[in-house]
Tab-separated table of C-alpha atoms in Angstrom:
chain	number	residue	atom	x	y	z
A	1	UNK	CA	65.878	-15.240	90.375
A	2	UNK	CA	63.272	-15.695	94.000
A	3	UNK	CA	62.800	-11.215	92.978
A	4	UNK	CA	62.709	-12.108	89.366
A	5	UNK	CA	60.263	-14.426	89.526
A	6	UNK	CA	58.168	-12.080	91.919
A	7	UNK	CA	59.215	-9.014	90.641
A	8	UNK	CA	57.638	-11.036	86.887
A	9	UNK	CA	54.015	-12.112	88.201
A	10	UNK	CA	53.779	-8.985	89.604
A	11	UNK	CA	54.532	-7.008	85.763
A	12	UNK	CA	52.198	-9.403	84.662
A	13	UNK	CA	49.697	-8.485	87.141
A	14	UNK	CA	49.987	-4.913	86.646
A	15	UNK	CA	50.213	-4.595	83.518
A	16	UNK	CA	46.634	-7.744	82.762
A	17	UNK	CA	44.219	-4.237	83.232
A	18	UNK	CA	45.178	-2.834	80.495
A	19	UNK	CA	44.883	-5.408	78.862
A	20	UNK	CA	41.387	-5.963	79.358
A	21	UNK	CA	40.622	-2.338	79.100
A	22	UNK	CA	41.792	-2.225	75.503
A	23	UNK	CA	39.036	-4.634	74.182
A	24	UNK	CA	36.607	-3.133	76.242
A	25	UNK	CA	37.620	0.517	74.643
A	26	UNK	CA	37.041	-1.952	70.912
A	27	UNK	CA	34.035	-1.796	71.542
A	28	UNK	CA	32.977	1.107	73.132
A	29	UNK	CA	34.230	3.089	70.316
A	30	UNK	CA	32.652	0.006	68.237
A	31	UNK	CA	29.246	0.783	69.706
A	32	UNK	CA	29.575	4.721	69.787
A	33	UNK	CA	29.846	3.581	66.059
A	34	UNK	CA	27.470	1.889	65.436
A	35	UNK	CA	25.506	4.515	67.552
A	36	UNK	CA	26.178	7.646	64.970
A	37	UNK	CA	25.679	5.067	61.874
A	38	UNK	CA	22.186	4.859	63.386
A	39	UNK	CA	21.114	8.741	64.796
A	40	UNK	CA	22.623	10.084	59.804
A	41	UNK	CA	19.885	6.623	59.218
A	42	UNK	CA	17.183	7.742	60.961
A	43	UNK	CA	18.316	11.150	60.337
A	44	UNK	CA	18.160	10.663	56.386
A	45	UNK	CA	14.184	8.825	56.218
A	46	UNK	CA	12.897	11.638	58.344
A	47	UNK	CA	14.899	14.056	55.193
A	48	UNK	CA	13.481	11.691	52.790
A	49	UNK	CA	9.996	11.864	54.239
A	50	UNK	CA	10.396	15.247	54.440
A	51	UNK	CA	11.298	15.698	51.000
A	52	UNK	CA	8.773	13.141	49.924
A	53	UNK	CA	5.256	14.711	51.737
A	54	UNK	CA	6.470	17.880	49.989
A	55	UNK	CA	6.319	15.840	46.811
A	56	UNK	CA	3.732	15.013	47.783
A	57	UNK	CA	2.568	18.346	48.493
A	58	UNK	CA	3.285	19.734	45.610
A	59	UNK	CA	2.347	17.868	42.503
A	60	UNK	CA	-1.715	17.709	44.511
A	61	UNK	CA	-1.905	21.643	44.561
A	62	UNK	CA	0.696	22.377	41.463
A	63	UNK	CA	-2.334	24.101	40.054
A	64	UNK	CA	-2.838	26.692	43.720
A	65	UNK	CA	0.166	27.065	44.308
A	66	UNK	CA	1.605	28.668	40.928
A	67	UNK	CA	-1.315	30.324	40.916
A	68	UNK	CA	-0.934	31.768	44.691
A	69	UNK	CA	3.296	32.176	42.479
A	70	UNK	CA	1.967	33.841	39.449
A	71	UNK	CA	-0.920	36.296	41.598
A	72	UNK	CA	2.935	37.040	43.608
A	73	UNK	CA	4.889	38.098	40.258
A	74	UNK	CA	2.240	40.697	39.526
A	75	UNK	CA	2.393	42.111	42.372
A	76	UNK	CA	6.549	42.681	41.308
A	77	UNK	CA	7.479	43.755	38.220
A	78	UNK	CA	3.277	44.440	36.700
A	79	UNK	CA	4.412	45.993	33.368
A	80	UNK	CA	5.897	42.615	32.225
A	81	UNK	CA	2.510	40.844	32.441
A	82	UNK	CA	0.755	44.202	31.101
A	83	UNK	CA	2.688	45.398	28.243
A	84	UNK	CA	6.040	43.035	27.339
A	85	UNK	CA	3.968	39.672	26.727
A	86	UNK	CA	1.056	41.119	24.383
A	87	UNK	CA	-2.112	40.021	26.449
A	88	UNK	CA	-3.995	41.735	24.468
A	89	UNK	CA	-2.904	38.347	22.021
A	90	UNK	CA	-1.091	36.384	24.003
A	91	UNK	CA	-3.875	35.955	27.096
A	92	UNK	CA	-6.911	37.571	25.296
A	93	UNK	CA	-6.777	34.810	22.191
A	94	UNK	CA	-3.928	32.407	21.674
A	95	UNK	CA	-4.011	31.081	25.843
A	96	UNK	CA	-8.297	30.670	25.354
A	97	UNK	CA	-7.753	29.186	21.473
A	98	UNK	CA	-6.196	26.932	23.023
A	99	UNK	CA	-8.500	25.934	25.614
A	100	UNK	CA	-11.265	25.777	24.075
A	101	UNK	CA	-10.102	24.000	21.268
A	102	UNK	CA	-8.307	21.210	23.756
A	103	UNK	CA	-11.962	21.012	25.637
A	104	UNK	CA	-14.087	20.593	22.100
A	105	UNK	CA	-11.091	17.352	21.953
A	106	UNK	CA	-11.677	15.878	24.574
A	107	UNK	CA	-15.408	16.521	24.915
A	108	UNK	CA	-17.356	13.354	24.282
A	109	UNK	CA	-20.242	14.901	23.205
A	110	UNK	CA	-21.228	11.731	21.825
A	111	UNK	CA	-22.443	11.156	25.237
A	112	UNK	CA	-25.393	13.699	24.701
A	113	UNK	CA	-27.548	11.792	22.789
A	114	UNK	CA	-27.702	9.192	26.620
A	115	UNK	CA	-29.245	12.201	28.110
A	116	UNK	CA	-32.503	11.398	27.087
A	117	UNK	CA	-33.177	8.620	29.092
A	118	UNK	CA	-33.196	11.105	32.577
A	119	UNK	CA	-34.109	13.866	31.439
A	120	UNK	CA	-35.198	14.311	34.470
A	121	UNK	CA	-32.256	13.974	36.651
A	122	UNK	CA	-30.205	15.890	34.445
A	123	UNK	CA	-32.793	18.519	34.738
A	124	UNK	CA	-31.942	18.930	38.075
A	125	UNK	CA	-27.992	18.843	37.715
A	126	UNK	CA	-28.282	22.348	35.732
A	127	UNK	CA	-30.631	24.085	37.516
A	128	UNK	CA	-29.319	22.938	40.402
A	129	UNK	CA	-25.551	24.774	39.263
A	130	UNK	CA	-26.162	27.383	36.852
A	131	UNK	CA	-29.921	29.248	38.855
A	132	UNK	CA	-29.490	27.391	42.822
A	133	UNK	CA	-26.265	27.919	43.301
A	134	UNK	CA	-25.613	31.237	42.298
A	135	UNK	CA	-29.327	32.368	43.315
A	136	UNK	CA	-28.170	31.256	47.344
A	137	UNK	CA	-23.968	33.291	46.038
A	138	UNK	CA	-25.970	36.324	44.726
A	139	UNK	CA	-28.190	36.573	48.318
A	140	UNK	CA	-25.036	36.165	50.404
A	141	UNK	CA	-22.167	38.627	48.380
A	142	UNK	CA	-25.365	41.295	48.606
A	143	UNK	CA	-25.656	40.229	52.204
A	144	UNK	CA	-22.139	41.690	52.412
A	145	UNK	CA	-21.747	43.795	50.891
A	146	UNK	CA	-25.242	46.026	51.757
A	147	UNK	CA	-22.307	44.684	54.807
A	148	UNK	CA	-19.427	46.243	53.826
A	149	UNK	CA	-16.905	43.978	55.099
A	150	UNK	CA	-16.893	42.970	51.395
A	151	UNK	CA	-15.594	44.620	47.941
A	152	UNK	CA	-17.735	45.268	45.081
A	153	UNK	CA	-15.027	44.030	43.026
A	154	UNK	CA	-15.232	40.883	45.410
A	155	UNK	CA	-18.576	40.527	45.510
A	156	UNK	CA	-18.665	40.632	42.045
A	157	UNK	CA	-16.019	38.047	42.236
A	158	UNK	CA	-18.545	35.531	43.970
A	159	UNK	CA	-21.079	36.129	41.592
A	160	UNK	CA	-19.512	35.690	38.946
A	161	UNK	CA	-18.515	31.850	40.370
A	162	UNK	CA	-21.630	30.996	40.900
A	163	UNK	CA	-22.589	30.662	37.179
A	164	UNK	CA	-20.110	29.040	36.201
A	165	UNK	CA	-20.779	25.360	34.594
A	166	UNK	CA	-19.642	22.406	35.817
A	167	UNK	CA	-16.275	20.301	36.301
A	168	UNK	CA	-15.295	17.880	34.166
A	169	UNK	CA	-12.544	16.261	35.380
A	170	UNK	CA	-12.678	16.101	38.627
A	171	UNK	CA	-16.987	15.414	39.361
A	172	UNK	CA	-15.966	12.754	36.772
A	173	UNK	CA	-12.723	11.173	38.920
A	174	UNK	CA	-14.799	11.786	42.316
A	175	UNK	CA	-18.228	10.930	40.926
A	176	UNK	CA	-15.495	7.129	40.426
A	177	UNK	CA	-14.460	7.126	43.420
A	178	UNK	CA	-17.575	7.986	45.522
A	179	UNK	CA	-18.960	4.768	43.167
A	180	UNK	CA	-21.365	7.277	41.708
A	181	UNK	CA	-23.253	7.506	38.107
A	182	UNK	CA	-19.508	7.297	36.727
A	183	UNK	CA	-22.177	7.100	32.882
A	184	UNK	CA	-24.004	10.332	33.762
A	185	UNK	CA	-21.367	11.958	35.965
A	186	UNK	CA	-19.782	12.515	31.822
A	187	UNK	CA	-22.785	13.563	29.581
A	188	UNK	CA	-24.064	16.189	32.886
A	189	UNK	CA	-19.459	17.748	32.710
A	190	UNK	CA	-20.445	17.276	28.392
A	191	UNK	CA	-24.214	19.266	29.075
A	192	UNK	CA	-22.989	21.468	31.475
A	193	UNK	CA	-19.729	23.097	29.617
A	194	UNK	CA	-21.942	24.217	26.794
A	195	UNK	CA	-24.190	24.738	28.158
A	196	UNK	CA	-22.413	27.818	29.954
A	197	UNK	CA	-20.820	29.139	26.585
A	198	UNK	CA	-24.454	30.562	26.365
A	199	UNK	CA	-25.877	30.570	29.120
A	200	UNK	CA	-22.548	31.347	32.076
A	201	UNK	CA	-22.009	35.254	30.155
A	202	UNK	CA	-26.022	35.280	30.362
A	203	UNK	CA	-25.984	34.966	33.440
A	204	UNK	CA	-23.277	37.252	35.152
A	205	UNK	CA	-24.957	40.509	32.573
A	206	UNK	CA	-28.624	39.348	34.502
A	207	UNK	CA	-27.362	39.414	37.815
A	208	UNK	CA	-24.695	41.971	38.209
A	209	UNK	CA	-25.662	43.951	34.401
A	210	UNK	CA	-24.260	46.089	31.859
A	211	UNK	CA	-22.016	48.500	32.813
A	212	UNK	CA	-20.385	50.664	30.704
A	213	UNK	CA	-17.958	50.064	29.351
A	214	UNK	CA	-19.293	46.447	28.441
A	215	UNK	CA	-20.620	46.002	24.762
A	216	UNK	CA	-22.448	43.102	25.005
A	217	UNK	CA	-22.608	42.392	20.470
A	218	UNK	CA	-19.095	43.163	21.277
A	219	UNK	CA	-18.650	40.597	24.231
A	220	UNK	CA	-20.737	38.078	21.947
A	221	UNK	CA	-18.837	38.606	19.164
A	222	UNK	CA	-15.477	37.155	20.902
A	223	UNK	CA	-16.813	34.564	22.650
A	224	UNK	CA	-17.848	33.067	19.294
A	225	UNK	CA	-14.805	33.756	17.886
A	226	UNK	CA	-12.275	32.774	21.239
A	227	UNK	CA	-15.057	29.727	22.107
A	228	UNK	CA	-16.995	28.970	20.070
A	229	UNK	CA	-14.774	28.847	16.736
A	230	UNK	CA	-12.226	26.752	18.747
A	231	UNK	CA	-14.589	24.207	20.493
A	232	UNK	CA	-16.328	23.053	16.811
A	233	UNK	CA	-13.148	22.845	15.572
A	234	UNK	CA	-11.562	20.536	18.303
A	235	UNK	CA	-15.495	18.707	18.032
A	236	UNK	CA	-14.528	18.606	14.633
A	237	UNK	CA	-11.371	17.204	14.348
A	238	UNK	CA	-12.715	14.917	17.566
A	239	UNK	CA	-14.929	13.317	14.680
A	240	UNK	CA	-12.500	13.160	11.215
A	241	UNK	CA	-9.314	13.445	12.719
A	242	UNK	CA	-8.333	10.106	14.228
A	243	UNK	CA	-4.248	10.703	13.586
A	244	UNK	CA	-4.872	13.752	15.501
A	245	UNK	CA	-6.921	12.293	18.195
A	246	UNK	CA	-4.459	9.260	18.813
A	247	UNK	CA	-1.961	12.264	19.395
A	248	UNK	CA	-3.562	13.777	22.363
A	249	UNK	CA	-5.029	10.409	23.619
A	250	UNK	CA	-1.198	9.810	23.384
A	251	UNK	CA	0.294	12.743	25.334
A	252	UNK	CA	-2.584	13.138	27.080
A	253	UNK	CA	-0.737	13.910	30.314
A	254	UNK	CA	1.688	17.396	28.871
A	255	UNK	CA	-1.122	18.654	26.478
A	256	UNK	CA	-3.070	18.439	29.893
A	257	UNK	CA	-0.078	20.268	31.593
A	258	UNK	CA	-0.690	22.867	28.672
A	259	UNK	CA	-3.893	24.086	29.957
A	260	UNK	CA	-3.205	24.449	33.046
A	261	UNK	CA	-0.447	26.680	32.199
A	262	UNK	CA	-2.471	28.872	29.624
A	263	UNK	CA	-4.617	29.289	33.369
A	264	UNK	CA	-1.920	30.713	34.402
A	265	UNK	CA	-1.040	32.394	32.381
A	266	UNK	CA	-3.711	34.556	32.458
A	267	UNK	CA	-4.485	34.440	35.927
A	268	UNK	CA	-0.880	35.917	35.797
A	269	UNK	CA	-2.187	38.907	33.080
A	270	UNK	CA	-4.973	39.486	34.662
A	271	UNK	CA	-3.704	40.501	38.093
A	272	UNK	CA	-1.158	42.191	36.920
A	273	UNK	CA	-3.503	44.234	34.746
A	274	UNK	CA	-5.081	44.780	37.624
A	275	UNK	CA	-2.558	46.467	39.757
A	276	UNK	CA	-0.675	48.115	37.156
A	277	UNK	CA	-4.379	50.378	36.285
A	278	UNK	CA	-4.661	53.785	37.116
A	279	UNK	CA	-6.943	52.301	39.160
A	280	UNK	CA	-5.769	51.057	42.982
A	281	UNK	CA	-7.651	47.242	43.573
A	282	UNK	CA	-9.310	48.859	46.273
A	283	UNK	CA	-9.255	45.687	49.054
A	284	UNK	CA	-8.134	44.322	52.067
A	285	UNK	CA	-6.140	40.933	53.979
A	286	UNK	CA	-9.280	40.315	55.996
A	287	UNK	CA	-11.886	40.847	53.166
A	288	UNK	CA	-10.234	38.587	51.474
A	289	UNK	CA	-10.964	36.353	54.602
A	290	UNK	CA	-14.367	37.145	54.777
A	291	UNK	CA	-15.051	36.313	51.037
A	292	UNK	CA	-13.796	33.384	51.230
A	293	UNK	CA	-15.013	32.096	54.083
A	294	UNK	CA	-18.124	33.042	52.615
A	295	UNK	CA	-16.931	30.903	49.516
A	296	UNK	CA	-16.521	27.691	51.950
A	297	UNK	CA	-20.078	27.628	53.799
A	298	UNK	CA	-21.716	29.064	50.062
A	299	UNK	CA	-20.142	26.279	48.331
A	300	UNK	CA	-21.513	23.714	52.062
A	301	UNK	CA	-24.663	25.041	52.111
A	302	UNK	CA	-25.234	24.446	48.441
A	303	UNK	CA	-23.967	20.813	48.591
A	304	UNK	CA	-26.203	19.561	52.030
A	305	UNK	CA	-29.479	21.625	50.371
A	306	UNK	CA	-28.710	19.286	46.694
A	307	UNK	CA	-28.178	16.264	49.078
A	308	UNK	CA	-31.297	16.950	50.981
A	309	UNK	CA	-33.061	17.067	47.431
A	310	UNK	CA	-31.920	14.636	45.856
A	311	UNK	CA	-32.579	12.503	48.784
A	312	UNK	CA	-36.103	12.950	47.772
A	313	UNK	CA	-36.421	12.419	44.766
A	314	UNK	CA	-33.923	9.958	44.756
A	315	UNK	CA	-34.374	7.309	48.056
A	316	UNK	CA	-33.560	4.766	46.109
A	317	UNK	CA	-31.022	5.763	44.238
A	318	UNK	CA	-27.572	6.066	44.836
A	319	UNK	CA	-25.202	6.516	42.950
A	320	UNK	CA	-27.810	8.587	41.167
A	321	UNK	CA	-27.161	10.965	44.510
A	322	UNK	CA	-23.918	10.832	44.645
A	323	UNK	CA	-23.186	12.093	40.803
A	324	UNK	CA	-25.579	14.959	42.134
A	325	UNK	CA	-23.558	15.670	45.069
A	326	UNK	CA	-21.108	16.756	42.337
A	327	UNK	CA	-22.424	17.422	39.353
A	328	UNK	CA	-25.513	20.037	41.461
A	329	UNK	CA	-21.904	22.316	43.156
A	330	UNK	CA	-18.967	22.123	41.236
A	331	UNK	CA	-17.643	24.861	39.542
A	332	UNK	CA	-15.276	24.867	36.908
A	333	UNK	CA	-11.470	26.609	36.411
A	334	UNK	CA	-10.552	26.006	33.059
A	335	UNK	CA	-14.029	27.369	31.714
A	336	UNK	CA	-14.693	29.672	34.265
A	337	UNK	CA	-11.161	31.794	33.085
A	338	UNK	CA	-11.500	32.079	30.364
A	339	UNK	CA	-14.798	33.109	29.804
A	340	UNK	CA	-14.160	35.663	32.496
A	341	UNK	CA	-11.092	37.213	30.005
A	342	UNK	CA	-13.958	38.005	27.090
A	343	UNK	CA	-15.775	39.913	29.104
A	344	UNK	CA	-13.663	42.719	31.295
A	345	UNK	CA	-11.036	42.292	29.328
A	346	UNK	CA	-10.567	45.504	29.890
A	347	UNK	CA	-11.709	45.798	33.235
A	348	UNK	CA	-8.966	47.575	36.015
A	349	UNK	CA	-11.337	44.070	38.697
A	350	UNK	CA	-10.761	41.263	36.300
A	351	UNK	CA	-7.849	40.170	39.564
A	352	UNK	CA	-10.523	40.903	42.182
A	353	UNK	CA	-12.602	38.191	39.675
A	354	UNK	CA	-10.637	35.261	39.462
A	355	UNK	CA	-10.558	35.111	43.577
A	356	UNK	CA	-13.701	34.055	44.067
A	357	UNK	CA	-13.571	30.987	41.716
A	358	UNK	CA	-9.402	30.125	42.659
A	359	UNK	CA	-11.179	29.313	46.232
A	360	UNK	CA	-13.953	27.447	45.572
A	361	UNK	CA	-11.834	25.430	43.076
A	362	UNK	CA	-9.559	23.476	45.700
A	363	UNK	CA	-12.266	24.035	48.206
A	364	UNK	CA	-15.325	21.326	46.100
A	365	UNK	CA	-11.760	19.725	45.903
A	366	UNK	CA	-10.936	18.549	49.688
A	367	UNK	CA	-14.425	18.522	50.670
A	368	UNK	CA	-15.532	16.235	47.803
A	369	UNK	CA	-12.227	14.597	47.924
A	370	UNK	CA	-13.039	13.996	52.411
A	371	UNK	CA	-16.635	12.561	51.326
A	372	UNK	CA	-16.246	9.554	48.598
A	373	UNK	CA	-14.659	6.754	50.433
A	374	UNK	CA	-17.722	7.472	52.462
A	375	UNK	CA	-20.313	7.869	49.770
A	376	UNK	CA	-18.896	4.906	47.968
A	377	UNK	CA	-20.356	2.850	51.701
A	378	UNK	CA	-23.426	4.137	51.978
A	379	UNK	CA	-23.548	2.980	48.053
A	380	UNK	CA	-22.676	-0.326	48.645
A	381	UNK	CA	-24.727	-0.348	51.730
A	382	UNK	CA	-27.540	0.563	50.211
A	383	UNK	CA	-27.488	-1.955	47.004
A	384	UNK	CA	-27.126	-4.127	49.574
A	385	UNK	CA	-30.155	-3.558	51.353
A	386	UNK	CA	-32.205	-2.731	47.931
A	387	UNK	CA	-31.468	-6.158	47.047
A	388	UNK	CA	-32.652	-7.865	49.690
A	389	UNK	CA	-36.214	-8.766	49.975
A	390	UNK	CA	-39.782	-6.370	51.586
A	391	UNK	CA	-39.274	-9.438	53.985
A	392	UNK	CA	-35.615	-9.344	54.935
A	393	UNK	CA	-36.086	-5.229	54.987
A	394	UNK	CA	-38.087	-5.232	57.280
A	395	UNK	CA	-35.723	-6.879	59.387
A	396	UNK	CA	-32.598	-5.199	58.704
A	397	UNK	CA	-33.582	-1.286	58.223
A	398	UNK	CA	-31.948	1.208	56.375
A	399	UNK	CA	-28.447	2.037	56.501
A	400	UNK	CA	-27.766	5.951	55.425
A	401	UNK	CA	-24.830	6.785	54.243
A	402	UNK	CA	-22.857	7.802	57.107
A	403	UNK	CA	-23.967	4.963	59.274
A	404	UNK	CA	-21.646	2.145	60.051
A	405	UNK	CA	-23.211	-1.626	59.435
A	406	UNK	CA	-24.963	-2.923	61.582
A	407	UNK	CA	-23.331	-6.138	63.290
A	408	UNK	CA	-26.698	-7.534	64.477
A	409	UNK	CA	-30.285	-7.675	62.839
A	410	UNK	CA	-32.992	-6.583	65.611
A	411	UNK	CA	-35.912	-8.559	64.564
A	412	UNK	CA	-39.095	-6.065	66.778
A	413	UNK	CA	-43.245	-6.996	66.244
A	414	UNK	CA	-43.418	-4.134	63.784
A	415	UNK	CA	-40.661	-1.836	63.043
A	416	UNK	CA	-40.704	1.738	60.156
A	417	UNK	CA	-38.169	1.845	57.712
A	418	UNK	CA	-36.432	4.601	58.096
A	419	UNK	CA	-32.940	6.983	56.305
A	420	UNK	CA	-31.248	9.136	58.814
A	421	UNK	CA	-29.029	11.408	57.370
């Protein structure tokens, strides 16, 4: 009996480690399961972030993405866009008429009556946008052409881009984001759009010259039928048909999307014509890269020149300076591409003519968006400074748009207020 009790104790002592190991194994398995679950959760979060980033990137740059895809599709099978979709009807007439009819509906022409209050400022914005920018770009494009760095098609495209009018939506949105004068942005956008119908073709033909295959009278007749008549019809509908205006307003998002797709379709057919032409596009990738860099340099220098000019002329009006910075340098794709299509309808280099404008458009958006928050802060600082009395201004000193506010005002016996930008 004593042996049996001893053997029982020994057996219980041998089994007890196994009984202890089982809960430990279960805990280990549970921890391993939680680790796997945590890894799966973190990986799913990363996938969601990547997916959201892709969606945001597409939403912010969908027009540029669609343009790139359209050019790629045109390269794959040019006859589809140059022959089968009947571009001489669908692209050159229907798409252009639709775009300018919608422009007429959305153009706030009644804002032009307010332009009389700031004639000098509005005159400066339009002269700089049409005249100064086009002169700078023309000089640079001819220099690059003389050095044989770009082709004649890209050089002419740079000049054509510089002759286009001010944007409508982008300049208003960026002016508002930069705390600029929104009313001036609206009326200058409307004024520039109307002037662009007449001024842009004249500037293009004066810079580049009337080519042998371009009938000037026929060009202006086409511009009248495809641009002026739809624009006038849109204005008439805006003034006298509240039903149409309300319908467009309620479906504004869809109409805007249709306008973008119409522009993409025009670009697609233009490149299809260029790729299927008997005259090959004598252009290399290096020339396109040089042209793109030249466009960004021209835009940056034009913005700097406009900023310095506005600083001298409108030193104590920061809101006008912000609006002028955007208004003096922005170029419209929505107006530019249909005008190009009307003027150079049968030109095999039409695709090349559109490329510089398609470079300028996203560049002005990226640069303008990056400057907007700094400009908004600068407007607040300068307006606060201008609201002070003369003695307080003397003590605080003048601050610039891109200068951090001083933590403590420094009192001096003599101080000259100046602005460094």
